[in-house]
Structure formats: structure tokens, C-alpha cells
mmCIF file with all atom_site columns, C-alpha atoms and ligand atoms in Angstrom:
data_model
loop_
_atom_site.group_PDB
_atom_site.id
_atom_site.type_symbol
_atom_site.label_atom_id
_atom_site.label_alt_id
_atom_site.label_comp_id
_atom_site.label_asym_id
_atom_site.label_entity_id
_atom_site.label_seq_id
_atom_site.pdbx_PDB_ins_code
_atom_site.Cartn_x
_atom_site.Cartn_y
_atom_site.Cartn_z
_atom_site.occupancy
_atom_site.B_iso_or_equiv
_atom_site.pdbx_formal_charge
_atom_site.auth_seq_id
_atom_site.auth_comp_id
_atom_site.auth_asym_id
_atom_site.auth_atom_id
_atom_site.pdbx_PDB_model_num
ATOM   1   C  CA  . UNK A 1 1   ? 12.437  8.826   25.136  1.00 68.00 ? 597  UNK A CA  1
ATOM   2   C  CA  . UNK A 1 2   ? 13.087  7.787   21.222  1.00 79.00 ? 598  UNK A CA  1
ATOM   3   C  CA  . UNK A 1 3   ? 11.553  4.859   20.002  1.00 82.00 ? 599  UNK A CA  1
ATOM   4   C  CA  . UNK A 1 4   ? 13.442  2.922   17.486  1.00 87.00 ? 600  UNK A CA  1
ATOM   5   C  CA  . UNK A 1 5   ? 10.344  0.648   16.702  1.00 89.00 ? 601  UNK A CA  1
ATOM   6   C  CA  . UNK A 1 6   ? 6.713   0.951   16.122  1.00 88.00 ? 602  UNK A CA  1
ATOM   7   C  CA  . UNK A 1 7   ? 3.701   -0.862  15.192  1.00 92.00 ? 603  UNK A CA  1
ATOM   8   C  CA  . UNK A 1 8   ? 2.768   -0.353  11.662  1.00 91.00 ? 604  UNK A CA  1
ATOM   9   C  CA  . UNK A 1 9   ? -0.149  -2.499  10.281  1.00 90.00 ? 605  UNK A CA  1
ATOM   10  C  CA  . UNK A 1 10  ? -0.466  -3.905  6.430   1.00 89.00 ? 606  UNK A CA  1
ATOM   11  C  CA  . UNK A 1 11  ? -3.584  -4.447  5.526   1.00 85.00 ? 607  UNK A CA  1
ATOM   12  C  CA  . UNK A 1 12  ? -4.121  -7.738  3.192   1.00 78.00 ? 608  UNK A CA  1
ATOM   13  C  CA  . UNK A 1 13  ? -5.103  -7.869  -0.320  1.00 67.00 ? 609  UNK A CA  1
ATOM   14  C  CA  . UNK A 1 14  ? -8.906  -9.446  -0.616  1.00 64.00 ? 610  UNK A CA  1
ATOM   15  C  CA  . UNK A 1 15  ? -8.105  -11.249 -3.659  1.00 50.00 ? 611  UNK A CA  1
ATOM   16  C  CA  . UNK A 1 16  ? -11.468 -12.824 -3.373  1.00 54.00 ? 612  UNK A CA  1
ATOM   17  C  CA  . UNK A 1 17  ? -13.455 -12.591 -6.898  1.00 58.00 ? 613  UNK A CA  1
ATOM   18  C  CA  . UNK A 1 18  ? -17.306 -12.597 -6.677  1.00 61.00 ? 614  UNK A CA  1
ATOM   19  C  CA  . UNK A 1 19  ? -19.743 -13.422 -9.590  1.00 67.00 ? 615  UNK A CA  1
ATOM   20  C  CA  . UNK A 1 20  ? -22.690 -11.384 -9.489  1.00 69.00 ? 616  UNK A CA  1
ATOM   21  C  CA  . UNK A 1 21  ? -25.781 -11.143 -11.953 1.00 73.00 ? 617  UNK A CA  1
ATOM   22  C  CA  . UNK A 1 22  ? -26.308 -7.555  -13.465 1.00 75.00 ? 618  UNK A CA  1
ATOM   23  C  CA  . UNK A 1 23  ? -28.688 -5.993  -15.598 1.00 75.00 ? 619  UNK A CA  1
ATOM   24  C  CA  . UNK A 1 24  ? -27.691 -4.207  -18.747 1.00 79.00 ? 620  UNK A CA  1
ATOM   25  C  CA  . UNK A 1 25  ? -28.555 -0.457  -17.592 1.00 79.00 ? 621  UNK A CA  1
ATOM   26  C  CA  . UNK A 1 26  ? -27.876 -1.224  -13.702 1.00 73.00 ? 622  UNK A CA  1
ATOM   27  C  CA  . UNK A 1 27  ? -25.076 0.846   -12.099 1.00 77.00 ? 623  UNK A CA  1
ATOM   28  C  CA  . UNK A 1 28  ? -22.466 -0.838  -10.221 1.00 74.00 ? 624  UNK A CA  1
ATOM   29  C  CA  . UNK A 1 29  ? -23.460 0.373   -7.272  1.00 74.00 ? 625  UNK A CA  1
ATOM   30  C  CA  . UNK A 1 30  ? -26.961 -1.441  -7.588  1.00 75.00 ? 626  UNK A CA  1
ATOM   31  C  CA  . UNK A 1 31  ? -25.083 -4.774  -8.850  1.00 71.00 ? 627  UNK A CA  1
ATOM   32  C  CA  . UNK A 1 32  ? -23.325 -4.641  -5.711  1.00 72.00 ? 628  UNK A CA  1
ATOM   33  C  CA  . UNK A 1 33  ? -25.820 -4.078  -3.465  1.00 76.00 ? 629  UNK A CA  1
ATOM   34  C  CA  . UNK A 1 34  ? -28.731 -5.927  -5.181  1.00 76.00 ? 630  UNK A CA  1
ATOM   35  C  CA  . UNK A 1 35  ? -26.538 -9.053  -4.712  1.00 70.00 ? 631  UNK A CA  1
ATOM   36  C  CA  . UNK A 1 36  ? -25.257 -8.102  -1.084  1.00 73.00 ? 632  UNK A CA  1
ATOM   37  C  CA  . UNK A 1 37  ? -21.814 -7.677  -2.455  1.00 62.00 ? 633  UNK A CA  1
ATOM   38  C  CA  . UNK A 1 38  ? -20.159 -6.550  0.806   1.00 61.00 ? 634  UNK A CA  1
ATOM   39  C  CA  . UNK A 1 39  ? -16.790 -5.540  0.130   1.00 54.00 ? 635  UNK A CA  1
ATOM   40  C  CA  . UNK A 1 40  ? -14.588 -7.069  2.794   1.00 61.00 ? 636  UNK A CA  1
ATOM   41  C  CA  . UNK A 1 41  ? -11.883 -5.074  4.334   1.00 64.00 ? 637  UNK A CA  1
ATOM   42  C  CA  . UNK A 1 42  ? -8.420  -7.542  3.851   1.00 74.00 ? 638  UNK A CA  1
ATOM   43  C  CA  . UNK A 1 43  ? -6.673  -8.897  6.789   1.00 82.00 ? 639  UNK A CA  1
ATOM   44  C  CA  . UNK A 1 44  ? -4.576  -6.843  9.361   1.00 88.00 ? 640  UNK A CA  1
ATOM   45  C  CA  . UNK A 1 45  ? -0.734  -7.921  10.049  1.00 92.00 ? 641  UNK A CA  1
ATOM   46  C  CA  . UNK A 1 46  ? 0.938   -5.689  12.842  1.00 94.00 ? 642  UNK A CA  1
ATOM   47  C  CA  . UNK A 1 47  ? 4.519   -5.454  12.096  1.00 95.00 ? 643  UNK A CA  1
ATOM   48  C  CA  . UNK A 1 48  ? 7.315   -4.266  13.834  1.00 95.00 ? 644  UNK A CA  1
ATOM   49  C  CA  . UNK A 1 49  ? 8.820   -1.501  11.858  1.00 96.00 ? 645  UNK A CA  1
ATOM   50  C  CA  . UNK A 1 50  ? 12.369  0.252   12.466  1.00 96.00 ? 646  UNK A CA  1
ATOM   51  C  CA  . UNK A 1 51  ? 12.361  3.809   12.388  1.00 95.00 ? 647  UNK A CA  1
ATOM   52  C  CA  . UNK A 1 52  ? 14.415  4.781   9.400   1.00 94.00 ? 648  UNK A CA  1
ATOM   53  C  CA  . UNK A 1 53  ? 13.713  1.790   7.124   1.00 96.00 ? 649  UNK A CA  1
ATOM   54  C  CA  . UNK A 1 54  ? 11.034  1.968   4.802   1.00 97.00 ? 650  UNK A CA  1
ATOM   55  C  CA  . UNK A 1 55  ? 8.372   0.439   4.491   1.00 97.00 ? 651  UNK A CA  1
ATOM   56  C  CA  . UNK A 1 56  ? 9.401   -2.213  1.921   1.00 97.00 ? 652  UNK A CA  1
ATOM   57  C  CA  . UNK A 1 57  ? 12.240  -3.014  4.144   1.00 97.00 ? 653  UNK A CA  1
ATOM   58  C  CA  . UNK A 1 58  ? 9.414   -3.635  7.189   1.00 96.00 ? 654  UNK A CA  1
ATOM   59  C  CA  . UNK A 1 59  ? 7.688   -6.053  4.354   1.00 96.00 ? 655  UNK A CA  1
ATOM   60  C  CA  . UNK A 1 60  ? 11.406  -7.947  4.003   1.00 96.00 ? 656  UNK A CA  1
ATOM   61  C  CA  . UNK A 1 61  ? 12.302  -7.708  7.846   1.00 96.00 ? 657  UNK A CA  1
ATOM   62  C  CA  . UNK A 1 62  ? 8.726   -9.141  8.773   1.00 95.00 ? 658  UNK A CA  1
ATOM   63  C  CA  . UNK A 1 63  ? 8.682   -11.467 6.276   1.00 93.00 ? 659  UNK A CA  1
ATOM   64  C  CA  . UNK A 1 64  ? 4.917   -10.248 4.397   1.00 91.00 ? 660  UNK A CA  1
ATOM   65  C  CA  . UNK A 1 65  ? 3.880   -12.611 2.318   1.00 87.00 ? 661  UNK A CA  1
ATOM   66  C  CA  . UNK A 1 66  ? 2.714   -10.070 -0.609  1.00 88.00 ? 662  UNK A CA  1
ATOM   67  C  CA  . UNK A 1 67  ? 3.465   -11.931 -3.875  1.00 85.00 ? 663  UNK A CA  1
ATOM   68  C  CA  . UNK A 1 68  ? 5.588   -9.858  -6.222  1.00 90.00 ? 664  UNK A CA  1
ATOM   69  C  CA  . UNK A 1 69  ? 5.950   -6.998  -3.605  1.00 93.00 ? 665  UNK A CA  1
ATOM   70  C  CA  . UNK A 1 70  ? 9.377   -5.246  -3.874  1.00 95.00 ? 666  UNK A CA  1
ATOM   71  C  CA  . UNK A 1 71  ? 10.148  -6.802  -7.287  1.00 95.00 ? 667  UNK A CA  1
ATOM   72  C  CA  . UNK A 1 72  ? 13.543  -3.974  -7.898  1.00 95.00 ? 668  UNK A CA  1
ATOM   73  C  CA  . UNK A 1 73  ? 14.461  -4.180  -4.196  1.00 95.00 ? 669  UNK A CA  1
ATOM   74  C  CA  . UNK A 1 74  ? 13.752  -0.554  -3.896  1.00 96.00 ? 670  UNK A CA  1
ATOM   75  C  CA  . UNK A 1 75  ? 15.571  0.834   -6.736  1.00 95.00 ? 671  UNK A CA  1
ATOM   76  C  CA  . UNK A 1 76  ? 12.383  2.795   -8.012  1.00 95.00 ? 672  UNK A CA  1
ATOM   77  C  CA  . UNK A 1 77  ? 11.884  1.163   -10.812 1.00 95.00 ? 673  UNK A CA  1
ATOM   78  C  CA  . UNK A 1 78  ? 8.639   -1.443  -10.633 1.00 94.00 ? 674  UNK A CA  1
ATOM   79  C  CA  . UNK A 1 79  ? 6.073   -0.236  -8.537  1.00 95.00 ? 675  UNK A CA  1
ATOM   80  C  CA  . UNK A 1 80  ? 5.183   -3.331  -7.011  1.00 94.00 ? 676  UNK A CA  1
ATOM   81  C  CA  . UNK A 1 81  ? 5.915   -1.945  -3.700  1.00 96.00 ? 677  UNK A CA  1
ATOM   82  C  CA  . UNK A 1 82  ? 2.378   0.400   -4.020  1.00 95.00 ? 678  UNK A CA  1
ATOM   83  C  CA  . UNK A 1 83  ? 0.897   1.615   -1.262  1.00 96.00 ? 679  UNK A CA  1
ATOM   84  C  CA  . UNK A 1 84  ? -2.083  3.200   -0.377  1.00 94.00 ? 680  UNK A CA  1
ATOM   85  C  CA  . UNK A 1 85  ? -1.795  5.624   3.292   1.00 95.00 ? 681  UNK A CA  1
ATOM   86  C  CA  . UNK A 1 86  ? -4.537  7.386   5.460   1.00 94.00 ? 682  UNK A CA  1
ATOM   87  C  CA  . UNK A 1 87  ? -5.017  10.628  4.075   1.00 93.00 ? 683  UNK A CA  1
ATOM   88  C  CA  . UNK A 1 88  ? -3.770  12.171  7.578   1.00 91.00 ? 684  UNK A CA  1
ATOM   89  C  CA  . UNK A 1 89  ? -0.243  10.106  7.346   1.00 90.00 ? 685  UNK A CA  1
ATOM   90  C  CA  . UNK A 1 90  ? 0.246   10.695  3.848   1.00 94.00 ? 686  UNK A CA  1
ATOM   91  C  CA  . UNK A 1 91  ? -0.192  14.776  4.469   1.00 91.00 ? 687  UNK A CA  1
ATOM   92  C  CA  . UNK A 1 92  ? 1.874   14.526  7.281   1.00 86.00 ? 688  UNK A CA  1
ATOM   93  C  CA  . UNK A 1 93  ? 4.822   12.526  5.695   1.00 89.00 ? 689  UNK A CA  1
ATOM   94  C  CA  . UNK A 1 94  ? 8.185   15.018  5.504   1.00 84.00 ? 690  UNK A CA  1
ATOM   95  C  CA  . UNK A 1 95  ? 8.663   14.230  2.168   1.00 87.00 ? 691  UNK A CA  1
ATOM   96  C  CA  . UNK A 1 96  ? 6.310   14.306  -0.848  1.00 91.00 ? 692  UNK A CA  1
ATOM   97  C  CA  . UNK A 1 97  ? 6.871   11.565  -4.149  1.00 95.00 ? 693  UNK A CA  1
ATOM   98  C  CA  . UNK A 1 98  ? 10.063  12.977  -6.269  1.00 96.00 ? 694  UNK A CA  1
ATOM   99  C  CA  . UNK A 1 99  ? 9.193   13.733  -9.803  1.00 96.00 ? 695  UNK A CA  1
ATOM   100 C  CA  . UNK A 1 100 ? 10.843  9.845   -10.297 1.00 96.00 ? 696  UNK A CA  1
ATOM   101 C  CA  . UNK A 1 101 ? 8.632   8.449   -8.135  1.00 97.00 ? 697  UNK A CA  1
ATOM   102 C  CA  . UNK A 1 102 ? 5.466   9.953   -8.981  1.00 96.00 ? 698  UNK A CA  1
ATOM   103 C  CA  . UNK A 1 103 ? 6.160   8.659   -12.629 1.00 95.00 ? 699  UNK A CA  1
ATOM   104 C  CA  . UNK A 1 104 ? 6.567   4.910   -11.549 1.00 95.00 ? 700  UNK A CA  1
ATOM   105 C  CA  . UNK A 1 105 ? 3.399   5.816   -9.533  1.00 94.00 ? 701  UNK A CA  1
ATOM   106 C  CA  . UNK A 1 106 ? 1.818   7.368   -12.506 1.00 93.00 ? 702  UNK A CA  1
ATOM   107 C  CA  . UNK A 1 107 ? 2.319   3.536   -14.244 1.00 91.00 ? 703  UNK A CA  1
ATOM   108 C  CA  . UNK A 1 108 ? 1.316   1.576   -11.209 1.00 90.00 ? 704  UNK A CA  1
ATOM   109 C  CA  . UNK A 1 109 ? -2.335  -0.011  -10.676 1.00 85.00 ? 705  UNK A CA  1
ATOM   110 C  CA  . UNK A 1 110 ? -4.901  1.115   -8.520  1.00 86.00 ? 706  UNK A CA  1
ATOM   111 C  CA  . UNK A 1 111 ? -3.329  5.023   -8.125  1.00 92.00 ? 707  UNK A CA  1
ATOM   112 C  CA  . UNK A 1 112 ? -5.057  6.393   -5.281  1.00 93.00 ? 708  UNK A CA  1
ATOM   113 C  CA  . UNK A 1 113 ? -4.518  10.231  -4.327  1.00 94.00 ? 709  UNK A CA  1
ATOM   114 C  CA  . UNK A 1 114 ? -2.346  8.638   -0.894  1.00 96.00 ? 710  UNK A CA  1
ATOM   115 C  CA  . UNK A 1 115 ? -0.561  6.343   -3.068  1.00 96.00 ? 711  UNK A CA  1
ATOM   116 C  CA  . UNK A 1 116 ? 3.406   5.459   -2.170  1.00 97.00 ? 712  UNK A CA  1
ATOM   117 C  CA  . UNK A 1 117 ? 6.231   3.506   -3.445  1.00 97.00 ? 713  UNK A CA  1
ATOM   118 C  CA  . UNK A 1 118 ? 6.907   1.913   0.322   1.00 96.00 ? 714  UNK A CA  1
ATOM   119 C  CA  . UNK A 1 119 ? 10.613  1.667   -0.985  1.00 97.00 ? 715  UNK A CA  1
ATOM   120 C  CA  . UNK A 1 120 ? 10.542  5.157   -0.611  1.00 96.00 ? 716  UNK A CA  1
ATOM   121 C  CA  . UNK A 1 121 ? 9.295   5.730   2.585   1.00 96.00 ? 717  UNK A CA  1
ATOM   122 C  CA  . UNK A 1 122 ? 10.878  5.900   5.546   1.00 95.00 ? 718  UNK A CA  1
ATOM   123 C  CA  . UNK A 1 123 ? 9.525   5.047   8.909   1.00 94.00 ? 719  UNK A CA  1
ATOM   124 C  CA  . UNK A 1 124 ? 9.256   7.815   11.586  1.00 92.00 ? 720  UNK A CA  1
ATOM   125 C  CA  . UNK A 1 125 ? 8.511   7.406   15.396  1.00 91.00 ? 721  UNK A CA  1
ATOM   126 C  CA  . UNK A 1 126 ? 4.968   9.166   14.624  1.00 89.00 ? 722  UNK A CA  1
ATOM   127 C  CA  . UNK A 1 127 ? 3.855   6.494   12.250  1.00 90.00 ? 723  UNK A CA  1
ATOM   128 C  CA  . UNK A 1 128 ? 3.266   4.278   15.411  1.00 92.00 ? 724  UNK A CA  1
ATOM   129 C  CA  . UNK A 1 129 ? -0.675  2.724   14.442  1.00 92.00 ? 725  UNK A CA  1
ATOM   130 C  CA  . UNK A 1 130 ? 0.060   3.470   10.965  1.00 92.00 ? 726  UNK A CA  1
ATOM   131 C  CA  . UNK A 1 131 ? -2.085  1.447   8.721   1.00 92.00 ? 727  UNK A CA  1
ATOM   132 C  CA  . UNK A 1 132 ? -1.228  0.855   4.913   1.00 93.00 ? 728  UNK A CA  1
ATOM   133 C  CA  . UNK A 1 133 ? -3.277  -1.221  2.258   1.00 91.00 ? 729  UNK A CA  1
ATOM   134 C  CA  . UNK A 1 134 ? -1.978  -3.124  0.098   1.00 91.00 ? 730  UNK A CA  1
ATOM   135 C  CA  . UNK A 1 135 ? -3.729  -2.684  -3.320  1.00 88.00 ? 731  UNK A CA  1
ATOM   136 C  CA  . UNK A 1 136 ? -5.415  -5.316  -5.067  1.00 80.00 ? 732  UNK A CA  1
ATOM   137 C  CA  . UNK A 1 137 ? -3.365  -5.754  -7.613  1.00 78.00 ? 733  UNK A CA  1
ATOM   138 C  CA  . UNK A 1 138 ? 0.233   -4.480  -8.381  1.00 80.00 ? 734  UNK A CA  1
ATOM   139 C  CA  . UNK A 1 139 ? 1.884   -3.945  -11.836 1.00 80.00 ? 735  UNK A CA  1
ATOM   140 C  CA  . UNK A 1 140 ? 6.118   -4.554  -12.546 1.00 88.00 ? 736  UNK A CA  1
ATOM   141 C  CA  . UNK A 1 141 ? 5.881   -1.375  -15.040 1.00 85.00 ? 737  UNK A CA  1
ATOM   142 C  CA  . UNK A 1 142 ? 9.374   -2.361  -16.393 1.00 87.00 ? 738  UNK A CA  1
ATOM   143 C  CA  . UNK A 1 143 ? 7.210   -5.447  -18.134 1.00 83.00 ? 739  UNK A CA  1
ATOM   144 C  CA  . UNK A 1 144 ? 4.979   -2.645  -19.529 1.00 68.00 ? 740  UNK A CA  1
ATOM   145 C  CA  . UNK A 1 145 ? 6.698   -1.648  -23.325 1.00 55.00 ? 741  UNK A CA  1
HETATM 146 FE FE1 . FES B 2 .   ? 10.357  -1.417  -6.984  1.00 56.95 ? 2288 FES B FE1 1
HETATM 147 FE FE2 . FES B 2 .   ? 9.753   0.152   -4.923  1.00 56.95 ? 2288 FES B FE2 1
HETATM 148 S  S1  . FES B 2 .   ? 10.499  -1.847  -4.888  1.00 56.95 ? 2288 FES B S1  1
HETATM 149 S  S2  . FES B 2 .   ? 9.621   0.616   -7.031  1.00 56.95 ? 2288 FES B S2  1
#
């Protein structure tokens, strides 16, 4: 039996900003735990996702509220739709980033080795449990000159 939806879950920016006290010489690591920094993981939204549409078109149909996301309405060109994929899913995804979208990638905030344009990937009935972050932050590279 084909499915023609799944669950796919986005996982929230923590926008949340902490101060915390460091000493000139400290490494980041001992700011953060000196001051019981514990980094949060973000919120989880289960979506309904349609196989075939990708997964800025999940983001639209669901109705995310991710300021900025999907700024070119998936015409490759901003990289506000960034975003970051379990290692296993992003090896397992039939296609790898074209040359263009590796270079809007290449521009985009927060590149992680799993990192995707979701405009340019397509839902498949084996995503089902898929969970994508959203990264912190999110550039529009066509304001970058
Ligand atoms: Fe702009 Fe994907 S929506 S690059």
C-alpha cells in the first residue's frame, strides 16, 4: 500500500539568547558549562507532509511559522529555506545538492555537512519520522553584495 502522506517533524529555532560571565583564557566549552548553559533542543511540530512536495511546500501547506523561511518561493535563490537532516536521511536522499544549490548553500548560515535547501527536496514515503532542524538563524544571500 502507497502512502501519499507522512509525518515529518520541524524542529523549532531556540532563539533564546543567554548572558553568561567568561574569563579571558576560558574555552567555550567551560563558559558553558561553568554557568550551566544547557543548550535546549527547539520545539517539535509534526506535520503532515505530501509525498512529492518538498519540504518548503510542507512549511507553506502546514502553515510553519518560521519567519523569513522560503523568502524566493523555491526558486533557489535565498537560502532561507536551510535545513539541517539526520545524517542517515540525508545519505539516503536519491538526490544529492546540484552544483546550484550547493552554492546558495555555500552562502547560507549555519552550513552543516546535512545541510538542504528544503525547496529542493522532495518528500518520499520513507521519510515517514523524518526530523529536520531549523537553523538558528537564516541568511536571504541575494541581500549579501
Ligand atoms: Fe529560496 Fe529555497 S526558498 S532557496
Amino acid at each position: 500500500l502507497k502512502k501519499d502522506k507522512i509525518t515529518v517533524y520541524f524542529i523549532d529555532r531556540d532563539g533564546d539568547q543567554i548572558a553568561a560571565p567568561a574569563a579571558v583564557g576560558e574555552s567555550l566549552l567551560d563558559v558553558a558549562l561553568n554557568n550551566s548553559i544547557e543548550l535546549e533542543e527547539g520545539e517539535k511540530t509534526a506535520t503532515e507532509a505530501k509525498v512529492n512536495s518538498t519540504l518548503l511546500d510542507v512549511v507553506i501547506d502546514n502553515d510553519l511559522d518560521i519567519a523569513g523561511f522560503g523568502a524566493c518561493e523555491g526558486t533557489m535563490a535565498c537560502s532561507t529555506c536551510h535545513l539541517i537532516l539526520p545524517k542517515d536521511f540525508y545519505n539516503k536522499l536519491p538526490c544529492p545538492p546540484s552544483d546550484e544549490e550547493q552554492d546558495i548553500l555555500d552562502m547560507a548560515f549555519g552550513l552543516t555537512d546535512t545541510s538542504r535547501l528544503g525547496c529542493q527536496v522532495y518528500v518520499t514515503e520513507d521519510m515517514d519520522g523524518l526530523e529536520v532542524k531549523i537553523p538558528v538563524e537564516t541568511s536571504d544571500v541575494r541581500n549579501i553584495s
